[in-house]
Coordinates of C-alpha atoms and ligand atoms in Angstrom, one line a residue:
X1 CA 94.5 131.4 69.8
X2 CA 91.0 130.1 71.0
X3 CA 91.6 126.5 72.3
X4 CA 89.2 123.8 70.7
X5 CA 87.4 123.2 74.1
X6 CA 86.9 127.1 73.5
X7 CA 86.0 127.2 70.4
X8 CA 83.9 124.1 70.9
X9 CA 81.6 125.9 74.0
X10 CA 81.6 129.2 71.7
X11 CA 80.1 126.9 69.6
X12 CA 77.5 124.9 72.0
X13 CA 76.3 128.2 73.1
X14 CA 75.3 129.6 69.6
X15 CA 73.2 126.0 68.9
X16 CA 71.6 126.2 72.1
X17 CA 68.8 128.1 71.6
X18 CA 67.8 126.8 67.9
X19 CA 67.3 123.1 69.0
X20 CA 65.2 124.7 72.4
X21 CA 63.5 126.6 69.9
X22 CA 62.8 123.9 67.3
X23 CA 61.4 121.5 70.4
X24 CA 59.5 124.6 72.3
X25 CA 57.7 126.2 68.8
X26 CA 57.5 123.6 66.3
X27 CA 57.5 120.0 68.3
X28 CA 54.4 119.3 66.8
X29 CA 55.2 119.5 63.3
X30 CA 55.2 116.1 61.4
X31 CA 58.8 114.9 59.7
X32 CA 57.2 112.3 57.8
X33 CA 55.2 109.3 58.2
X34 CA 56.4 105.3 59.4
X35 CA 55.2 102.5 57.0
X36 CA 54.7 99.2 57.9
X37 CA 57.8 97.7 55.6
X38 CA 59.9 100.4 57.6
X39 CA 58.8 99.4 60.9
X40 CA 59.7 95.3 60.0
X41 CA 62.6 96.1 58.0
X42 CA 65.4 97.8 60.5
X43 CA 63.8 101.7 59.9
X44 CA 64.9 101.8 56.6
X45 CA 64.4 106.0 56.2
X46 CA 62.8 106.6 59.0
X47 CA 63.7 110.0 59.8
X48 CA 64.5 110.2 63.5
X49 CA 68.0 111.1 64.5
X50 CA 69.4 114.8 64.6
X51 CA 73.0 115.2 63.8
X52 CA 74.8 118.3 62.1
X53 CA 78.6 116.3 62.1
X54 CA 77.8 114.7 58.6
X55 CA 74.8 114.0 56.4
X56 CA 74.5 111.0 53.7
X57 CA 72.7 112.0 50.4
X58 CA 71.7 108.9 48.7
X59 CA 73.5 110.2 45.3
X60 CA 76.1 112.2 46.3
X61 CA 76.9 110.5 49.1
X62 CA 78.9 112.0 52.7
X63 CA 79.4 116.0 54.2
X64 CA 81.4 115.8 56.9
X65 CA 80.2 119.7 58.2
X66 CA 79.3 120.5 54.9
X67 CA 81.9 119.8 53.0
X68 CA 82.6 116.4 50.7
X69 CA 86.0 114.2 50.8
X70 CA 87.4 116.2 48.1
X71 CA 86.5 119.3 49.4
X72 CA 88.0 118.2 53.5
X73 CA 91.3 116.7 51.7
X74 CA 92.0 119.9 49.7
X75 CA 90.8 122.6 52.9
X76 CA 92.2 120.8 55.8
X77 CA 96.1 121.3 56.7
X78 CA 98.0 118.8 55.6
X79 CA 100.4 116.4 57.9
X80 CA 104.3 117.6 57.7
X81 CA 105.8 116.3 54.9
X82 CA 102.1 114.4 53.9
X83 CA 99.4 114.6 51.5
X84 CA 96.7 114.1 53.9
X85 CA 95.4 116.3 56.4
X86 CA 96.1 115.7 60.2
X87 CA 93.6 113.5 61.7
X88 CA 93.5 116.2 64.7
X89 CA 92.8 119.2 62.1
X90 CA 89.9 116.7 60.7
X91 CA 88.4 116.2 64.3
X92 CA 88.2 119.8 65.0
X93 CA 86.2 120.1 61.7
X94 CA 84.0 117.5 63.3
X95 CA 83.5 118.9 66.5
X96 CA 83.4 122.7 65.6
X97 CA 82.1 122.8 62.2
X98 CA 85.1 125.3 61.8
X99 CA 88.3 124.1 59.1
X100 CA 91.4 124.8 61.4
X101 CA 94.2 126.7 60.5
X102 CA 97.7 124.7 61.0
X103 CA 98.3 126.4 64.3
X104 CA 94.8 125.3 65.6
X105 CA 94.8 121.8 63.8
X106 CA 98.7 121.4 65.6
X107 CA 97.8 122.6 68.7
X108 CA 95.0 120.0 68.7
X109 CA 97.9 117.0 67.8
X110 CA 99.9 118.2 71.1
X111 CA 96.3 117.9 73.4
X112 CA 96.0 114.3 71.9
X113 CA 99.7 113.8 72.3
X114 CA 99.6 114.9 75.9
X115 CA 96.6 112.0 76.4
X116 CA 97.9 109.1 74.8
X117 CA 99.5 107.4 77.3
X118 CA 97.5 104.0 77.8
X119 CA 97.3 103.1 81.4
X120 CA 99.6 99.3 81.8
X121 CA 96.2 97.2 83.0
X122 CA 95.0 97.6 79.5
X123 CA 97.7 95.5 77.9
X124 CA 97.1 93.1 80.7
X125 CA 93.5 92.9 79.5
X126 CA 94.4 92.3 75.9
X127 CA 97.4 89.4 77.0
X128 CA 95.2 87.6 79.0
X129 CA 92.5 87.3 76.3
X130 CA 93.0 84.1 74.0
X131 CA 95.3 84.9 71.0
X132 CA 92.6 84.0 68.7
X133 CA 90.2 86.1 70.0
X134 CA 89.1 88.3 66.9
X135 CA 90.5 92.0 67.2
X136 CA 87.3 93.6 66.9
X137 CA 86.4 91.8 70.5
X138 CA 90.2 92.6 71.6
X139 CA 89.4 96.3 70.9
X140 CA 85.8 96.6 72.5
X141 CA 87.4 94.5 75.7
X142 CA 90.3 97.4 75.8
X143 CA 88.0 100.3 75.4
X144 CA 85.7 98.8 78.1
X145 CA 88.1 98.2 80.3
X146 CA 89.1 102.0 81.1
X147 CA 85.5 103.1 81.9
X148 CA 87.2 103.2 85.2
X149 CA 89.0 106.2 83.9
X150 CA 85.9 108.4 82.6
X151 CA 86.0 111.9 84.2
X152 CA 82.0 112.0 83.3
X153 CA 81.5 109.3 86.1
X154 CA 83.2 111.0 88.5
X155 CA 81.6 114.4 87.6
X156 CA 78.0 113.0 87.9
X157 CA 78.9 111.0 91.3
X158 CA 79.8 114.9 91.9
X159 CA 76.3 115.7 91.4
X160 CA 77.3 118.5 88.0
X161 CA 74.4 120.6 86.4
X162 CA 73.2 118.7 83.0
X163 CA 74.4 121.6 81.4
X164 CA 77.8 120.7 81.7
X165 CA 78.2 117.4 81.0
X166 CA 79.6 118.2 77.7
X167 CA 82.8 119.3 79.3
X168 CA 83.9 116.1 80.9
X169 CA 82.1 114.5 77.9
X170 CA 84.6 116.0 75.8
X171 CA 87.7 115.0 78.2
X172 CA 86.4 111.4 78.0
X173 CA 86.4 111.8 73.9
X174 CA 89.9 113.1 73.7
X175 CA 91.3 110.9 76.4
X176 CA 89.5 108.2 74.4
X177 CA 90.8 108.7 70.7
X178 CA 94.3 109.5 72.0
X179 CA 94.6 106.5 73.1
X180 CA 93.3 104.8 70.2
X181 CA 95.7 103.9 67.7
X182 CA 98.5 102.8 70.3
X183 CA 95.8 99.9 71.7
X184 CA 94.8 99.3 68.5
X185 CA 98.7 98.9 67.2
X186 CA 99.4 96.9 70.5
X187 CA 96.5 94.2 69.1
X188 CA 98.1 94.2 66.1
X189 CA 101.4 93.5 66.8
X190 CA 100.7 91.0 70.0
X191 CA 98.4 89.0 68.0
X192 CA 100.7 88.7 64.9
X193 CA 104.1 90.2 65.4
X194 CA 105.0 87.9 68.2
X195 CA 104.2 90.4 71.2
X196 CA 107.2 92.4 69.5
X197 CA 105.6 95.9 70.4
X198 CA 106.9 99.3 69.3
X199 CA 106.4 102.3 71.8
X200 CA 104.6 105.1 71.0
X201 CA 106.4 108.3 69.4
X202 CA 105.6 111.9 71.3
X203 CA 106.4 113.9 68.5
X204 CA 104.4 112.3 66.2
X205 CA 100.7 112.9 64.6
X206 CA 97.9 110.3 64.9
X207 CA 98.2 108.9 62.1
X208 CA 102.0 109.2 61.7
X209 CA 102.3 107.5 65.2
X210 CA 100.1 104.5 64.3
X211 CA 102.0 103.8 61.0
X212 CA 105.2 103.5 63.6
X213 CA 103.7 101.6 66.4
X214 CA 102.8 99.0 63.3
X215 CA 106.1 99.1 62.3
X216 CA 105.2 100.4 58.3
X217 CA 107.3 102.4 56.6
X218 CA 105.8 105.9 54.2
X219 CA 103.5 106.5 53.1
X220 CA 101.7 104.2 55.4
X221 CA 101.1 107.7 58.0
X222 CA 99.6 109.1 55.3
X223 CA 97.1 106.0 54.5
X224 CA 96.0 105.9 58.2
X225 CA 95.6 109.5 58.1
X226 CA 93.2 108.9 55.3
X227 CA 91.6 105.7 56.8
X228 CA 90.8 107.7 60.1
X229 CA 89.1 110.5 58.4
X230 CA 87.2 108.3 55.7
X231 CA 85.0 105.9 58.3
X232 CA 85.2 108.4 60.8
X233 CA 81.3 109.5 60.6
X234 CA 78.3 108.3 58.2
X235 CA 75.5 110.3 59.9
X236 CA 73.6 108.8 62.8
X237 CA 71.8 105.8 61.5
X238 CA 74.3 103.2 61.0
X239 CA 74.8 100.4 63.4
X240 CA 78.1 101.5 64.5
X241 CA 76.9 105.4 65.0
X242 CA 73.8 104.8 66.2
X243 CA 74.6 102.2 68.6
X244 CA 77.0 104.8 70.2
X245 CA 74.5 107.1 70.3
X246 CA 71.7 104.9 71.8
X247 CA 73.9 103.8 74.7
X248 CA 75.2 106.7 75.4
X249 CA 72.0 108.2 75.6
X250 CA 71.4 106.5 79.1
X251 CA 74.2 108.6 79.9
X252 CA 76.6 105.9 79.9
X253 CA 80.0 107.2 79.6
X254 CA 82.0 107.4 76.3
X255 CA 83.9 104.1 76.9
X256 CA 80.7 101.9 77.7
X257 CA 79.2 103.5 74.2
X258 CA 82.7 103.0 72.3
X259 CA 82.7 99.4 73.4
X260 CA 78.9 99.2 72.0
X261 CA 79.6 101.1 68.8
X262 CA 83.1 98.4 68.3
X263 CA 80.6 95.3 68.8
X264 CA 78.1 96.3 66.5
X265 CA 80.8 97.6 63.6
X266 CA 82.1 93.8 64.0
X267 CA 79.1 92.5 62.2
X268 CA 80.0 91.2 58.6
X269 CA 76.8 93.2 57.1
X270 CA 78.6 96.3 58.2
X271 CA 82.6 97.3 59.2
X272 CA 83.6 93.6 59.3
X273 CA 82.4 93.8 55.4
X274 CA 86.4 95.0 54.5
X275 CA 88.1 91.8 56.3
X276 CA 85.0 89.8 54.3
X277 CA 85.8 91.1 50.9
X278 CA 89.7 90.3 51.1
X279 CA 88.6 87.0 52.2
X280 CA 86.3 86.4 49.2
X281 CA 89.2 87.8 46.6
X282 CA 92.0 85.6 48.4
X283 CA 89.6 82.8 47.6
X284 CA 89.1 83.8 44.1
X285 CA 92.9 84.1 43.6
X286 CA 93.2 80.7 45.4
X287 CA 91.3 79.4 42.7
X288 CA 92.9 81.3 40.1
X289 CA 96.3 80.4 40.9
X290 CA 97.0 84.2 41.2
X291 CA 96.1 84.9 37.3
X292 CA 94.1 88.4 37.3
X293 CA 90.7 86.7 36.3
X294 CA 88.5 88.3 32.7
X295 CA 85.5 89.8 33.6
X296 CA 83.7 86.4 32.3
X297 CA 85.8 84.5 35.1
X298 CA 85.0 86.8 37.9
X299 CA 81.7 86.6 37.0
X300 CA 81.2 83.0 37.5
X301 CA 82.8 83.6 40.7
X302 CA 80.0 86.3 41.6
X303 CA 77.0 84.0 40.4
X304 CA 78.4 81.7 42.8
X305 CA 78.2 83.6 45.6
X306 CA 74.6 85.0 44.9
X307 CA 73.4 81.5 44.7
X308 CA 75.0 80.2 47.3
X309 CA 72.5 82.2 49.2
X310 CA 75.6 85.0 50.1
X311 CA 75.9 88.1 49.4
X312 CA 78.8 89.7 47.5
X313 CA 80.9 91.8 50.5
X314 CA 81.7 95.6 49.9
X315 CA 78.5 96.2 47.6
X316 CA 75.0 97.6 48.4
X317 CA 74.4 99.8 50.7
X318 CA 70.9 101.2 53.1
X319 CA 71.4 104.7 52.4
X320 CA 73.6 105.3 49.1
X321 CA 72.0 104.7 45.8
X322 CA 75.8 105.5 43.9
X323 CA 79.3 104.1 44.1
X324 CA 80.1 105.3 47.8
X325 CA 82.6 108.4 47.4
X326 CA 85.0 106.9 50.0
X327 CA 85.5 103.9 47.5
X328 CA 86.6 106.6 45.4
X329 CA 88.9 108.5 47.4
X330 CA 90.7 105.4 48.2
X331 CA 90.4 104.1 44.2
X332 CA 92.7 107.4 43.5
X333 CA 94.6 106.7 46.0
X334 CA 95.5 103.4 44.6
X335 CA 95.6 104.6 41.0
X336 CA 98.3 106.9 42.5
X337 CA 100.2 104.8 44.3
X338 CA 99.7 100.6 43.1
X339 CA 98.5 101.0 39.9
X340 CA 99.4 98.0 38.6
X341 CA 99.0 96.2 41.5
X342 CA 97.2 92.6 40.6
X343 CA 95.0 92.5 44.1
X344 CA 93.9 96.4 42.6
X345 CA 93.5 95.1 39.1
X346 CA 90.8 92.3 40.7
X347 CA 88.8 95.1 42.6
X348 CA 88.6 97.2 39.1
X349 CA 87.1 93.8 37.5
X350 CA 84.9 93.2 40.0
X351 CA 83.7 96.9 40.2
X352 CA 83.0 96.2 36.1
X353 CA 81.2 93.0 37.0
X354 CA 79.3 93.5 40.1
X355 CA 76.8 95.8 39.4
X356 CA 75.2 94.7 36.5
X357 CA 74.9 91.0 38.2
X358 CA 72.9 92.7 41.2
X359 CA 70.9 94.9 38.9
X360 CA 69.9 91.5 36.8
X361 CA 69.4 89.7 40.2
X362 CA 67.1 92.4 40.9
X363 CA 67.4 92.2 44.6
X364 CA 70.1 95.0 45.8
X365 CA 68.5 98.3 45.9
X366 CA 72.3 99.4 45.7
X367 CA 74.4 97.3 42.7
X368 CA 77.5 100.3 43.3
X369 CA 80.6 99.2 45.7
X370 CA 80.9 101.0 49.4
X371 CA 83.9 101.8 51.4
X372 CA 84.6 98.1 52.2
X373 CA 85.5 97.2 48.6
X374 CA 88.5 99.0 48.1
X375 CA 90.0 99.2 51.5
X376 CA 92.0 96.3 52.4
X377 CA 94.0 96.0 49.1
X378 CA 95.6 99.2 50.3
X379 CA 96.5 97.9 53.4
X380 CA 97.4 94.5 51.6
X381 CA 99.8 96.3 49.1
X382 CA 101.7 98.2 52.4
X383 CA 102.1 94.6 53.6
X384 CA 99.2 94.7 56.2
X385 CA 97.7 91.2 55.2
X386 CA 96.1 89.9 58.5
X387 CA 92.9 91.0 57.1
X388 CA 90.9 90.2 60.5
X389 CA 92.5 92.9 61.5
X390 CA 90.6 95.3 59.0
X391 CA 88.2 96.3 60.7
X392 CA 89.4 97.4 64.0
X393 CA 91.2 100.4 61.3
X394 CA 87.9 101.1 60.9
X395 CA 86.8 101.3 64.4
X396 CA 89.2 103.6 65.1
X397 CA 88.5 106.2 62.9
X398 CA 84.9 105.9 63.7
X399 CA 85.4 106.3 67.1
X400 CA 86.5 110.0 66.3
X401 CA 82.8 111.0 64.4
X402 CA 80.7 109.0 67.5
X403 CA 82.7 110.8 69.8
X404 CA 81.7 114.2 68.8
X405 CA 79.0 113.0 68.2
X406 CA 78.6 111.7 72.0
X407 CA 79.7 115.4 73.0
X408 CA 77.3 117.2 71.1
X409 CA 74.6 114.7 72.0
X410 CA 75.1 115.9 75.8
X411 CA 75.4 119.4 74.8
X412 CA 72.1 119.3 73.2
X413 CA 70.6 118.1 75.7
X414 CA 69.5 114.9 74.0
X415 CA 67.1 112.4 75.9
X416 CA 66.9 108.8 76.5
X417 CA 66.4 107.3 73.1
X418 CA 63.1 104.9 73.7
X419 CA 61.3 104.4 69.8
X420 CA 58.2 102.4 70.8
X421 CA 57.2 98.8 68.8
X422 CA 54.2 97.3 68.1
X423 CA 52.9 93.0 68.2
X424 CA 52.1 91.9 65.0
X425 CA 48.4 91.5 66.0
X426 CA 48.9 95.6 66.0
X427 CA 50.7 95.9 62.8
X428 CA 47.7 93.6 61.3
X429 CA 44.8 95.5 62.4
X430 CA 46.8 98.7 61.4
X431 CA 47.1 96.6 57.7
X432 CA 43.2 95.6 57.7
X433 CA 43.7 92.5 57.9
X434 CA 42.7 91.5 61.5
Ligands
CMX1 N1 75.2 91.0 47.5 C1 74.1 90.2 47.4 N2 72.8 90.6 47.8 C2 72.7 91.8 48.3 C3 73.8 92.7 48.4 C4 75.1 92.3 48.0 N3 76.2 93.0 48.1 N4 73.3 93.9 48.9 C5 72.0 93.7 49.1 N5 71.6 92.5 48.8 C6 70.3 91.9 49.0 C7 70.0 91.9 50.4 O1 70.6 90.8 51.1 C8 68.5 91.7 50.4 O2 68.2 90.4 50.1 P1 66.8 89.7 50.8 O3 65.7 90.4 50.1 O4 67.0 88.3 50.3 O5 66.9 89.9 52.2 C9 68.1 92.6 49.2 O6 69.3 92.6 48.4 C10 67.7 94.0 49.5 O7 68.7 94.6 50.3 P2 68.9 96.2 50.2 O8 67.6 96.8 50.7 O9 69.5 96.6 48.9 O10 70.1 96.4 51.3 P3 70.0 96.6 52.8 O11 69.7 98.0 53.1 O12 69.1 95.6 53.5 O13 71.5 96.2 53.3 C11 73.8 96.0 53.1 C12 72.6 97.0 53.0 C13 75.0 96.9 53.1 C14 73.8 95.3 54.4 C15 73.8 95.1 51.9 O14 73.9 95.8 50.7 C16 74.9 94.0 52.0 O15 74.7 93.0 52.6 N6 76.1 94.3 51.4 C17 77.2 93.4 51.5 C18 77.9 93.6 52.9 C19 78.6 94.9 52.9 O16 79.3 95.3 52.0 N7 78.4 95.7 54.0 C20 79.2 96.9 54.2 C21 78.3 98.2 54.1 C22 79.1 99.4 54.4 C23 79.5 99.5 55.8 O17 78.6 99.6 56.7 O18 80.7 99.3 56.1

């Protein structure tokens, strides 16, 4: 059997030559053109990034290599005794393009396995930080802290051809996301479990392990497993993604730009949006006294929040023009398993509700629901309430897409990122108007 490193430079050697070609040929040739609303308003479209780990339609929404969510849940091996795939198989997918078979996709658990033992210092980080420090910051502190550890450094001190700093790119990812889900289930349970920590298991998967080191019971392995996967990638231009990829660029390590990519999914306009909507529907169940509201109460409680100047967490979206396909893998999931489930019942009425207030409001190019809108009543319903803690579930799994991402970037060959801007006096003589 090929190991993924293998595989992975089999892989590298193939693309080589179509990006030197696309850059030596056909540089010149135009992508599209930048408008002046694109160029004030955060590159709305702006066609500038290259990735080939997944690519957003507006209507259909994510391919993770090509395939959707339906399409990776039913191909990829599934865990033992699970009915999602392994988290490992799914990063292999990422990083090769290639669907593992279940010796490949195991072989790939053991490699993690093998890594994810979290060096002591990094709990002393985490216990000396202030217990109410949010867990987003907790994680990006953690992750920082083990840039000591990054094999890149020490190859570049080395003096290694650019060539090759995928290889100890790739040791960085992997020694990276390994270590993952134990910090992340250290945070958890130090910050609300009373420091009672539960050691890692060797024998078990990613996602198996983290539903142990949290201490919840099946088929919680199996909801991580699918947590992982689902934020894992969105193509480049988000802020979490690209933020990875911008610093990394500078050919700062894979901990520095994991630290980066953490601080900018902790806004509330983008990962911190699934802590944001549990917070608005514990409020509306506040007020409700619990009672599943009608669609004509909820929608008073919508209104609201529109003209409270707010916006409505877990809908709209920059890119998708549709209800986001990962809201739906995880609606199935909870039609599955907590059908009846009152916190479920209130994200069906809002899902009713929503959209036709934003369309009348006529502001959201986006009325549909994204990931953010479904995800915490699962965790909610397997007794994970602490919803601040949310989003750092979603940090880890999208720590596994910008990681292959970060490998591939250095493969490539990918420069410095440096767009250029422009005063306003520019923009205004560009407009006529000066
Ligand atoms: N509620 C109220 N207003 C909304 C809205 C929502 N859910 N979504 C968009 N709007 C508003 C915007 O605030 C903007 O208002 P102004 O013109 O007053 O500035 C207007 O509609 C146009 O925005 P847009 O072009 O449709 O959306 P953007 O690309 O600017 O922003 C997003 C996208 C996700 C930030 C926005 O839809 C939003 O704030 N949603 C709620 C927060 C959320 O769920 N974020 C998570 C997204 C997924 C993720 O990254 O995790």
């Amino acid at each position: 059997m090929v190991s993924l490193k293998e595989k992975l430079f089999e892989k590298i050697e193939a693309h080589r030559p179509r990006t030197t070609r696309l850059l030596k040929e056909f540089g010149e040739v135009k992508v599209g053109e930048v408008t002046i609303s694109q160029v004030i308003g955060g590159m709305r479209s702006v066609k500038s990034l290259t990735t080939d780990i997944s690519y957003l339609d507006p209507m259909e929404g994510i391919r993770f290599r090509g395939f959707t969510i339906p399409e990776v849940l039913e191909k990829l091996p599934p865990a033992e005794g699970g009915e999602m795939p392994l988290v490992e198989a799914f990063f292999y997918l990422l990083l090769t393009g290639d669907v593992p078979n279940k010796e490949e996709a195991e072989s790939v658990a053991k490699e993690f396995n093998d890594r994810k033992m979290v060096p002591e210092y990094v709990f002393d980080v985490l216990k000396a930080m202030p217990k109410d420090s949010h867990p987003m910051a907790m994680l990006s502190a953690a992750v920082v802290s083990m840039q000591r550890e990054s094999v890149f450094v020490q190859k570049y001190n080395e003096g290694i051809h650019k060539n090759d700093y995928w290889d100890s790119t790739y040791e960085d990812a992997l020694n990276l996301l390994a270590k993952l889900p134990q910090i992340a289930a250290f945070i958890y349970r130090w910050k609300y479990k009373e420091g009672d920590i539960i050691a890692p298991d060797p024998h078990l998967d990613m996602g198996a392990n983290f539903a142990h080191m949290m201490g919840i019971a099946k088929p919680y392995d199996d909801v991580a497993r699918m947590y992982f996967l689902l934020h894992s990638d969105h193509e480049s231009g988000n802020v979490s993604a690209h933020t990875g990829h911008l610093v990394a660029s500078a050919l700062s390590d894979i901990y520095y730009a994991n630290s980066a990519m953490l601080n900018g999914l902790a806004g509330p306009l983008h990962g911190l949006a699934n802590q944001e909507v549990l917070r608005w529907l514990q409020g509306v169940m506040d007020q409700m006294g619990g009672k599943v509201p009608t669609e004509d109460e909820m929608k008073k409680f919508v209104w609201e929040t529109l003209n409270s100047g707010q916006v409505i967490p877990g809908f709209g979206h920059a890119v998708l023009r549709k209800t986001d396909p990962r809201y739906s893998a995880q609606r199935g999931f909870c039609l599955k398993h907590l059908p009846d489930y009152p916190l479920f019942k209130y994200v069906d009425v809002l899902y009713n509700v929503v959209p036709p207030i934003l369309v009348e409001q006529g502001k959201a190019k986006n009325p549909w629901p994204n990931v953010d809108a479904q995800s915490g009543v699962i965790q909610w319903y397997y007794g994970l309430t602490e919803y601040d803690f949310y989003t750092v579930l979603f940090g880890v799994g999208r720590a596994l897409g910008v990681c292959a991402n970060i490998v591939w970037d250095r493969a490539l060959g990918y420069p410095l990122e440096r767009p250029k801007s422009l005063t306003t006096d520019m923009l205004e003589a560009i407009a006529g108007i000066k």
